[in-house]
Amino acid sequence: MTRQDFIARLRAGLRGLPPAAVADILADYETHFADGASAGRSEAEVAAALGDPDRLARELRAEAGLRRWEAERNPSAAASAVFAVLGLGAIDVLILLPILLWVFGVLLGLFIAAVALFGVGAVVMVAGPFVVQTAPALALILAGLGLVAGGACLGSLATIGSIGCTNALTWYGRLHLRLLKPALDAQGSL
Amino acid sequence: MVEAVQVQLKKGVLELCVLALLSREDTYGYEIASRLTEGIGMGEGTIYPLMRRMQSDGLVGTYLVESPSGPSRKYYRLTDFGRTRFEAQKTEWTAFSAAVDAILKNASLGGAK
């Protein structure tokens, strides 16, 4: 493999990372080739010693995704952490997928219920006293307030649940990256 | 399984070796890769993901040095945290390898009987 092939495959594997990070990583390997050349090694020798660019890219991507979630804690970082783990693409991740979808469904349901509860509470609180003549206005306002508070509470619980799940996945991804991946690759190369 | 343990052991040892190398002097990627990976039997490319991880863990810092030929080169240096980590890991490793050596020596004595 030539320097150009190696860099091209690495670049392709790193697609999706911030351009600055990609440029930084590629510069590391470009410099490595240049240093190898001044030490009298051919491009093919240096490329062989570096190892498989696809595997290096997977490792760099997964690490970057997990780091971002740890640093930012926002929904987009959570998504990139999830994709980083899925990107490792091993069999046990496929086994994990139905569980992930189920957890995602439950959390989505909770969020929808929270929004609905909040909305209904707000309507009861504001419009209730004018529409319903049979019940005292104060009771309706308090009941509406209760529903709004319940909705907010459920929303917070669902948020805490989402954060917990992403943390668990990050932990799992790390474990996978550090323990299982090298083992699988080592077996694959035998 | 044995393969997995070996790779894990090598990865852990590689980090300790990088810390050791940088505790003596600041150096750059190619130098680290060519001096360490051959003896341990890991691909030279694994140095760069490791250096990035160590950098975001705060163990090493980087700075650029102008090169007379070609682009400026990225040097790695140990941070204070890295130095502390190195001392701790070195102590741990010395105790660990002494214990393993003692067990191996006992085993070979036992085998000679």
Coordinates of C-alpha atoms in Angstrom, one line a residue:
Chain A
M1 CA 0.0 0.0 0.0
T2 CA 1.3 3.5 -0.9
R3 CA 1.1 6.5 1.4
Q4 CA -1.7 7.9 -0.7
D5 CA -3.8 4.7 -0.4
F6 CA -3.3 4.6 3.4
I7 CA -4.2 8.2 3.9
A8 CA -7.2 7.9 1.6
R9 CA -8.6 4.9 3.4
L10 CA -8.0 6.5 6.8
R11 CA -9.7 9.7 5.6
A12 CA -12.7 7.7 4.3
G13 CA -12.9 5.8 7.7
L14 CA -12.9 9.1 9.6
R15 CA -15.8 10.7 7.7
G16 CA -18.2 12.3 10.2
L17 CA -15.6 13.5 12.6
P18 CA -15.1 17.3 13.0
P19 CA -12.9 18.5 10.0
A20 CA -10.3 19.9 12.4
A21 CA -9.9 16.5 14.2
V22 CA -9.6 14.7 10.9
A23 CA -6.9 17.1 9.7
D24 CA -5.1 16.7 12.9
I25 CA -5.1 12.9 12.8
L26 CA -4.2 12.8 9.1
A27 CA -1.3 15.2 9.8
D28 CA 0.1 12.7 12.4
Y29 CA 0.2 9.9 9.9
E30 CA 1.5 12.1 7.0
T31 CA 4.4 13.2 9.3
H32 CA 5.0 9.5 10.2
F33 CA 5.4 8.7 6.5
A34 CA 7.7 11.7 6.0
D35 CA 9.8 10.6 9.0
G36 CA 9.9 7.0 7.7
A37 CA 11.1 8.2 4.3
S38 CA 13.9 10.2 5.9
A39 CA 14.9 7.0 7.9
G40 CA 15.2 5.2 4.5
R41 CA 12.0 3.1 4.6
S42 CA 9.8 2.8 1.6
E43 CA 6.1 3.8 1.7
A44 CA 5.0 0.2 1.6
E45 CA 7.2 -0.7 4.6
V46 CA 5.9 2.2 6.6
A47 CA 2.2 1.4 5.7
A48 CA 2.7 -2.3 6.7
A49 CA 4.2 -1.3 10.0
L50 CA 1.4 1.1 10.8
G51 CA -1.3 -1.6 10.4
D52 CA -4.8 -1.6 8.9
P53 CA -6.1 2.0 8.3
D54 CA -9.7 0.9 8.5
R55 CA -9.2 -0.5 12.0
L56 CA -7.3 2.5 13.1
A57 CA -10.1 4.7 11.8
R58 CA -12.7 2.7 13.7
E59 CA -10.7 3.0 16.9
L60 CA -10.2 6.7 16.5
R61 CA -13.9 7.3 15.7
A62 CA -15.2 5.3 18.6
E63 CA -12.9 7.1 21.0
A64 CA -13.9 10.5 19.6
G65 CA -17.6 9.7 19.9
L66 CA -17.3 8.6 23.5
R67 CA -15.2 11.6 24.4
R68 CA -17.7 14.0 23.0
W69 CA -20.5 12.6 25.1
E70 CA -18.4 12.9 28.2
A71 CA -17.5 16.5 27.4
E72 CA -20.8 17.8 26.1
R73 CA -23.8 15.9 27.5
N74 CA -26.3 17.0 24.9
P75 CA -28.6 15.0 22.7
S76 CA -26.4 15.3 19.6
A77 CA -23.4 14.1 21.6
A78 CA -25.5 11.2 22.9
A79 CA -26.4 10.3 19.4
S80 CA -22.8 10.3 18.3
A81 CA -21.8 8.1 21.2
V82 CA -24.5 5.6 20.3
F83 CA -23.4 5.6 16.7
A84 CA -19.7 5.3 17.8
V85 CA -20.6 2.1 19.6
L86 CA -22.8 0.8 16.8
G87 CA -19.9 1.7 14.3
L88 CA -17.7 -0.9 16.0
G89 CA -20.2 -3.3 14.3
A90 CA -19.5 -6.5 16.2
I91 CA -22.1 -9.3 16.7
D92 CA -22.7 -8.4 20.4
V93 CA -23.8 -4.9 19.3
L94 CA -26.4 -6.5 17.1
I95 CA -27.7 -8.5 20.0
L96 CA -27.8 -5.2 21.9
L97 CA -29.8 -3.5 19.2
P98 CA -33.4 -4.8 20.1
I99 CA -32.8 -3.9 23.8
L100 CA -31.6 -0.4 22.7
L101 CA -34.7 0.0 20.5
W102 CA -37.0 -1.1 23.3
V103 CA -35.3 1.3 25.8
F104 CA -35.6 4.1 23.2
G105 CA -39.3 3.4 22.7
V106 CA -40.1 3.4 26.4
L107 CA -38.2 6.8 26.9
L108 CA -40.0 8.3 23.9
G109 CA -43.3 7.2 25.3
L110 CA -42.5 8.8 28.7
F111 CA -41.5 12.0 26.9
I112 CA -44.8 12.1 25.0
A113 CA -46.8 11.3 28.1
A114 CA -45.0 14.1 30.0
V115 CA -45.8 16.6 27.2
A116 CA -49.4 15.5 27.0
L117 CA -49.9 15.7 30.8
F118 CA -48.3 19.2 30.8
G119 CA -50.6 20.4 28.0
V120 CA -53.8 19.0 29.5
G121 CA -52.9 20.5 32.9
A122 CA -52.3 23.9 31.4
V123 CA -55.7 23.8 29.6
V124 CA -57.6 22.7 32.7
M125 CA -55.9 25.4 34.8
V126 CA -56.5 28.3 32.4
A127 CA -59.7 27.4 30.6
G128 CA -61.3 25.1 33.2
P129 CA -62.9 27.8 35.4
F130 CA -64.6 29.4 32.4
V131 CA -65.9 26.2 30.8
V132 CA -66.8 23.9 33.7
Q133 CA -69.5 25.6 35.9
T134 CA -70.2 22.6 38.2
A135 CA -66.9 22.6 40.0
P136 CA -65.3 25.5 42.0
A137 CA -62.7 27.5 40.1
L138 CA -60.0 27.1 42.7
A139 CA -60.3 23.3 42.6
L140 CA -59.9 23.3 38.8
I141 CA -56.9 25.6 38.9
L142 CA -55.2 23.4 41.6
A143 CA -56.0 20.3 39.7
G144 CA -54.5 21.8 36.5
L145 CA -51.4 22.9 38.4
G146 CA -51.1 19.3 39.7
L147 CA -51.2 17.9 36.2
V148 CA -48.6 20.4 35.0
A149 CA -46.3 19.6 37.9
G150 CA -46.8 15.9 37.2
G151 CA -45.9 16.4 33.5
A152 CA -42.8 18.3 34.4
C153 CA -41.8 15.6 36.9
L154 CA -42.3 12.8 34.4
G155 CA -40.3 14.8 31.8
S156 CA -37.4 15.2 34.2
L157 CA -37.4 11.5 35.1
A158 CA -37.3 10.6 31.4
T159 CA -34.4 12.9 30.9
I160 CA -32.5 11.4 33.8
G161 CA -33.3 8.0 32.4
S162 CA -31.9 9.0 28.9
I163 CA -28.7 10.3 30.4
G164 CA -28.3 7.1 32.5
C165 CA -28.8 5.0 29.4
T166 CA -26.3 6.9 27.3
N167 CA -23.8 6.6 30.2
A168 CA -24.3 2.9 30.4
L169 CA -23.8 2.6 26.6
T170 CA -20.6 4.7 26.8
W171 CA -19.3 2.4 29.5
Y172 CA -20.3 -0.6 27.4
G173 CA -18.6 0.9 24.3
R174 CA -15.4 1.6 26.2
L175 CA -15.3 -2.0 27.6
H176 CA -16.0 -3.3 24.1
L177 CA -13.3 -1.1 22.6
R178 CA -10.7 -2.0 25.2
L179 CA -11.4 -5.7 25.7
L180 CA -13.4 -7.3 23.0
K181 CA -12.3 -5.5 19.9
P182 CA -8.6 -6.2 20.0
A183 CA -9.4 -9.8 20.8
L184 CA -11.7 -10.1 17.8
D185 CA -9.2 -8.4 15.5
A186 CA -6.4 -10.6 16.7
Q187 CA -8.5 -13.7 16.1
G188 CA -9.6 -12.4 12.7
S189 CA -6.0 -11.8 11.6
L190 CA -4.8 -15.3 12.5
Chain B
M1 CA -9.0 -15.8 25.2
V2 CA -5.2 -16.0 25.6
E3 CA -5.0 -13.8 22.6
A4 CA -7.3 -11.2 24.3
V5 CA -5.3 -11.2 27.5
Q6 CA -2.1 -10.7 25.5
V7 CA -3.4 -7.8 23.5
Q8 CA -4.8 -6.2 26.7
L9 CA -1.5 -6.7 28.5
K10 CA 0.4 -5.2 25.6
K11 CA -1.9 -2.1 25.4
G12 CA -1.4 -1.5 29.2
V13 CA 2.3 -1.9 29.0
L14 CA 2.5 0.3 25.9
E15 CA 1.1 3.2 27.9
L16 CA 3.6 2.7 30.7
C17 CA 6.4 2.6 28.1
V18 CA 5.3 5.8 26.5
L19 CA 5.2 7.4 30.0
A20 CA 8.7 6.1 30.7
L21 CA 10.1 7.4 27.4
L22 CA 8.6 10.8 27.9
S23 CA 9.8 11.0 31.5
R24 CA 13.3 11.1 30.1
E25 CA 12.8 13.6 27.2
D26 CA 10.2 15.2 25.0
T27 CA 9.8 13.4 21.7
Y28 CA 7.6 13.0 18.6
G29 CA 5.3 10.4 17.2
Y30 CA 7.6 8.6 14.8
E31 CA 10.3 8.3 17.4
I32 CA 7.9 6.9 20.0
A33 CA 6.4 4.4 17.5
S34 CA 9.7 3.2 16.2
R35 CA 11.3 2.8 19.6
L36 CA 8.5 1.1 21.4
T37 CA 6.2 -0.9 19.2
E38 CA 8.7 -3.3 17.7
G39 CA 9.8 -4.7 21.1
I40 CA 6.2 -5.1 22.3
G41 CA 4.9 -6.4 19.0
M42 CA 2.1 -3.9 18.3
G43 CA 1.5 -2.0 15.0
E44 CA 3.2 1.4 14.9
G45 CA -0.2 3.0 14.0
T46 CA -1.6 2.2 17.4
I47 CA 0.6 4.8 18.9
Y48 CA -1.5 7.7 17.5
P49 CA -4.9 6.6 19.0
L50 CA -3.0 6.0 22.2
M51 CA -1.4 9.4 22.2
R52 CA -4.7 11.1 21.5
R53 CA -6.3 9.2 24.4
M54 CA -3.4 10.1 26.7
Q55 CA -3.7 13.7 25.6
S56 CA -7.4 13.9 26.4
D57 CA -6.8 12.1 29.7
G58 CA -4.3 15.0 30.5
L59 CA -1.3 12.7 30.8
V60 CA 0.6 14.4 27.9
G61 CA 0.7 17.8 26.3
T62 CA 1.9 18.8 22.8
Y63 CA 3.8 21.6 21.2
L64 CA 5.0 22.3 17.7
V65 CA 8.6 22.7 16.8
E66 CA 9.6 24.4 13.5
S67 CA 11.5 22.0 11.3
P68 CA 14.2 23.2 8.8
S69 CA 12.9 20.6 6.3
G70 CA 9.2 20.2 5.8
P71 CA 6.2 21.1 8.1
S72 CA 6.6 21.7 11.9
R73 CA 6.7 18.7 14.0
K74 CA 4.4 17.8 17.0
Y75 CA 6.3 17.0 20.2
Y76 CA 4.8 15.3 23.2
R77 CA 5.8 16.2 26.8
L78 CA 4.7 14.7 30.1
T79 CA 2.3 16.8 32.2
D80 CA 2.5 16.8 36.0
F81 CA -0.4 14.5 36.1
G82 CA 1.4 12.2 33.6
R83 CA 4.5 12.2 35.8
T84 CA 2.4 11.2 38.9
R85 CA 0.7 8.5 36.9
F86 CA 4.1 7.2 35.7
E87 CA 5.5 6.9 39.2
A88 CA 2.4 5.1 40.4
Q89 CA 2.3 2.7 37.4
K90 CA 6.0 2.0 37.7
T91 CA 5.7 1.0 41.3
E92 CA 2.7 -1.2 40.5
W93 CA 4.5 -2.8 37.6
T94 CA 7.7 -3.5 39.5
A95 CA 5.8 -5.2 42.3
F96 CA 3.7 -7.1 39.8
S97 CA 6.6 -8.4 37.7
A98 CA 8.7 -9.2 40.8
A99 CA 5.7 -11.4 42.1
V100 CA 5.4 -13.1 38.7
D101 CA 9.2 -13.7 38.5
A102 CA 9.2 -15.3 42.0
I103 CA 6.3 -17.6 40.9
L104 CA 8.1 -18.6 37.7
K105 CA 11.4 -19.2 39.6
N106 CA 9.6 -21.4 42.1
A107 CA 7.9 -23.4 39.3
S108 CA 11.2 -24.1 37.5
L109 CA 12.8 -25.2 40.8
G110 CA 9.8 -27.5 41.4
G111 CA 10.2 -28.8 37.8
A112 CA 13.9 -29.6 38.3
K113 CA 13.2 -32.0 41.2

